[in-house]
mmCIF file of C-alpha atoms in Angstrom:
data_model
loop_
_atom_site.group_PDB
_atom_site.id
_atom_site.type_symbol
_atom_site.label_atom_id
_atom_site.label_comp_id
_atom_site.label_asym_id
_atom_site.label_seq_id
_atom_site.Cartn_x
_atom_site.Cartn_y
_atom_site.Cartn_z
ATOM 1 C CA MET A 189 116.409 102.713 116.504
ATOM 2 C CA SER A 190 112.699 102.868 115.676
ATOM 3 C CA GLU A 191 113.000 100.036 113.088
ATOM 4 C CA LEU A 192 114.727 97.840 115.625
ATOM 5 C CA TYR A 193 112.116 98.684 118.242
ATOM 6 C CA GLU A 194 109.272 97.872 115.845
ATOM 7 C CA LEU A 195 110.926 94.617 114.760
ATOM 8 C CA PHE A 196 111.438 93.570 118.354
ATOM 9 C CA LYS A 197 107.909 94.562 119.301
ATOM 10 C CA ARG A 198 106.424 92.711 116.311
ATOM 11 C CA HIS A 199 108.296 89.457 117.068
ATOM 12 C CA THR A 200 107.943 89.393 120.824
ATOM 13 C CA GLU A 201 104.587 91.182 121.242
ATOM 14 C CA ILE A 202 105.790 93.049 124.338
ATOM 15 C CA ASN A 203 106.702 96.653 125.037
ATOM 16 C CA VAL A 204 110.418 97.310 125.019
ATOM 17 C CA PRO A 205 112.040 100.353 126.559
ATOM 18 C CA VAL A 206 114.342 102.233 124.244
ATOM 19 C CA LEU A 207 117.894 101.216 125.054
ATOM 20 C CA VAL A 208 120.822 103.575 124.891
ATOM 21 C CA GLY A 209 124.381 102.580 124.090
ATOM 22 C CA THR A 210 126.118 100.517 121.429
ATOM 23 C CA ASN A 211 126.548 97.407 123.582
ATOM 24 C CA ASP A 212 122.865 97.348 124.498
ATOM 25 C CA LEU A 213 121.889 97.755 120.866
ATOM 26 C CA LYS A 214 124.142 94.859 119.819
ATOM 27 C CA GLU A 215 122.691 92.606 122.539
ATOM 28 C CA VAL A 216 119.134 93.457 121.494
ATOM 29 C CA THR A 217 119.997 92.917 117.830
ATOM 30 C CA ASP A 218 121.569 89.529 118.582
ATOM 31 C CA ALA A 219 118.572 88.528 120.683
ATOM 32 C CA LEU A 220 116.229 89.578 117.869
ATOM 33 C CA LYS A 221 118.149 87.529 115.336
ATOM 34 C CA LYS A 222 117.916 84.445 117.537
ATOM 35 C CA GLN A 223 114.227 85.017 118.171
ATOM 36 C CA VAL A 224 113.516 85.365 114.447
ATOM 37 C CA GLU A 225 115.518 82.198 113.692
ATOM 38 C CA TYR A 226 113.493 80.214 116.247
ATOM 39 C CA GLU A 227 110.206 81.568 114.969
ATOM 40 C CA ASP A 228 111.153 80.810 111.350
ATOM 41 C CA ILE A 229 111.429 77.077 112.041
ATOM 42 C CA GLY A 230 107.907 76.925 113.459
ATOM 43 C CA LEU A 231 108.672 75.058 116.690
ATOM 44 C CA THR A 232 108.243 76.132 120.274
ATOM 45 C CA PRO A 233 111.214 76.027 122.644
ATOM 46 C CA ALA A 234 109.707 72.937 124.309
ATOM 47 C CA GLN A 235 109.417 71.223 120.923
ATOM 48 C CA LEU A 236 113.037 72.135 120.135
ATOM 49 C CA LEU A 237 114.156 70.570 123.413
ATOM 50 C CA LYS A 238 112.284 67.371 122.511
ATOM 51 C CA VAL A 239 113.901 67.310 119.061
ATOM 52 C CA ASP A 240 117.320 67.886 120.620
ATOM 53 C CA LYS A 241 116.794 65.061 123.126
ATOM 54 C CA LEU A 242 115.595 62.662 120.425
ATOM 55 C CA TYR A 243 118.515 63.614 118.150
ATOM 56 C CA THR A 244 120.993 62.985 120.983
ATOM 57 C CA GLU A 245 119.434 59.580 121.720
ATOM 58 C CA LYS A 246 119.527 58.572 118.053
ATOM 59 C CA CYS A 247 123.176 59.647 117.731
ATOM 60 C CA LYS A 248 124.070 57.458 120.717
ATOM 61 C CA GLU A 249 122.147 54.520 119.232
ATOM 62 C CA LEU A 250 123.927 54.982 115.916
ATOM 63 C CA GLY A 251 127.311 55.093 117.653
ATOM 64 C CA GLU A 252 126.542 51.855 119.500
ATOM 65 C CA LEU A 253 125.329 50.184 116.312
ATOM 66 C CA LYS A 254 128.464 51.248 114.431
ATOM 67 C CA LYS A 255 130.618 49.758 117.195
ATOM 68 C CA LYS A 256 128.721 46.463 116.955
ATOM 69 C CA LEU A 257 128.918 46.287 113.175
ATOM 70 C CA LEU A 258 132.486 47.543 112.818
ATOM 71 C CA PRO A 259 134.220 47.571 116.203
ATOM 72 C CA PHE A 260 137.623 48.477 114.748
ATOM 73 C CA LEU A 261 138.422 51.186 112.216
ATOM 74 C CA ILE A 262 141.606 51.803 110.271
ATOM 75 C CA GLY A 263 144.217 53.166 112.645
ATOM 76 C CA ASP A 264 142.648 51.572 115.743
ATOM 77 C CA LYS A 265 144.776 49.452 118.062
ATOM 78 C CA ALA A 266 143.825 45.832 118.616
ATOM 79 C CA TYR A 267 145.210 43.663 121.401
ATOM 80 C CA CYS A 268 145.605 40.065 120.272
ATOM 81 C CA ILE A 269 146.147 37.054 122.525
ATOM 82 C CA TYR A 270 148.453 34.451 120.976
ATOM 83 C CA GLU A 271 148.571 30.724 121.797
ATOM 84 C CA ASN A 272 151.751 31.213 123.856
ATOM 85 C CA GLY A 273 149.852 33.623 126.140
ATOM 86 C CA GLU A 274 151.489 36.730 124.744
ATOM 87 C CA ILE A 275 149.406 39.842 124.114
ATOM 88 C CA LYS A 276 150.509 41.912 121.138
ATOM 89 C CA GLU A 277 149.316 45.364 120.151
ATOM 90 C CA LYS A 278 148.464 45.577 116.452
ATOM 91 C CA GLU A 279 147.261 48.493 114.345
ATOM 92 C CA VAL A 280 144.443 47.917 111.852
ATOM 93 C CA ILE A 281 145.641 49.063 108.420
ATOM 94 C CA LYS A 282 142.960 47.589 106.168
ATOM 95 C CA ILE A 283 139.452 46.173 106.487
ATOM 96 C CA ILE A 284 137.791 43.875 103.978
ATOM 97 C CA ILE A 285 134.109 43.009 104.294
ATOM 98 C CA ASN A 286 132.480 40.308 102.214
ATOM 99 C CA GLU A 287 129.293 38.238 102.424
ATOM 100 C CA THR A 288 130.621 35.848 105.049
ATOM 101 C CA ARG A 289 132.990 37.795 107.277
ATOM 102 C CA THR A 290 134.988 40.895 108.063
ATOM 103 C CA ALA A 291 138.783 40.722 107.967
ATOM 104 C CA TYR A 292 140.981 43.238 109.774
ATOM 105 C CA TYR A 293 144.552 43.377 108.477
ATOM 106 C CA THR A 294 147.411 44.501 110.687
ATOM 107 C CA ASN A 295 150.282 44.380 108.182
ATOM 108 C CA GLN A 296 150.961 44.112 104.456
ATOM 109 C CA ASN A 297 151.645 40.345 104.677
ATOM 110 C CA GLY A 298 147.988 39.564 105.242
ATOM 111 C CA ASN A 299 148.238 39.029 108.986
ATOM 112 C CA GLY A 300 145.314 40.137 111.057
ATOM 113 C CA PHE A 301 142.116 38.807 112.545
ATOM 114 C CA TYR A 302 138.486 38.120 111.700
ATOM 115 C CA GLY A 303 135.439 39.721 113.229
ATOM 116 C CA ASN A 304 134.417 36.515 115.011
ATOM 117 C CA MET A 305 137.671 36.638 117.007
ATOM 118 C CA ILE A 306 136.738 39.963 118.626
ATOM 119 C CA GLY A 307 135.902 39.424 122.267
ATOM 120 C CA ASN A 308 137.557 35.996 122.254
ATOM 121 C CA THR A 309 141.230 36.564 121.432
ATOM 122 C CA VAL A 310 141.112 40.143 120.098
ATOM 123 C CA PHE A 311 140.212 43.168 122.212
ATOM 124 C CA SER A 312 140.108 46.945 121.930
ATOM 125 C CA THR A 313 142.054 47.521 125.166
ATOM 126 C CA ARG A 314 145.058 45.840 126.741
ATOM 127 C CA GLU A 315 143.151 45.594 130.027
ATOM 128 C CA ALA A 316 140.339 43.618 128.393
ATOM 129 C CA ALA A 317 142.876 41.292 126.745
ATOM 130 C CA GLU A 318 144.671 40.736 130.070
ATOM 131 C CA THR A 319 141.387 39.962 131.828
ATOM 132 C CA ALA A 320 140.414 37.474 129.114
ATOM 133 C CA LEU A 321 143.860 35.855 129.234
ATOM 134 C CA ALA A 322 143.611 35.439 133.022
ATOM 135 C CA GLU A 323 140.170 33.812 132.598
ATOM 136 C CA MET A 324 141.578 31.484 129.912
ATOM 137 C CA GLU A 325 144.406 30.440 132.247
ATOM 138 C CA VAL A 326 141.942 29.719 135.068
ATOM 139 C CA LYS A 327 139.784 27.573 132.742
ATOM 140 C CA HIS A 328 142.881 25.754 131.489
ATOM 141 C CA GLU A 329 143.988 24.931 135.044
ATOM 142 C CA THR A 330 140.638 23.400 135.999
#
């Protein structure tokens, strides 16, 4: 117990009463390990919170950027509006990216859609496709 007490005292610079009992010893040991880990990285708790906040923000930005660059991944469902007004659910099975465009294939016969169709006649949800179709019908009527 004296080694633990000295270790705790050295890392926290406070007096610690001697604790009795196995559970108390385990809690103190776990707390010491965490304290040592934090001190080893050389940042204060406030600095760690800033790093955590910045990391979270950057992860969100990256997620948004990925969605813009590649809004559909293999296995995703796409909702396609056809000229007859029908909305069909398709599953992306292959993606080919070249210098000029991105092609999303929905079957082995080469059927699918291009990236420039997303948001016009191809959507990631049925609801978005239905809303777009309703807007197309209103424009067509006027």
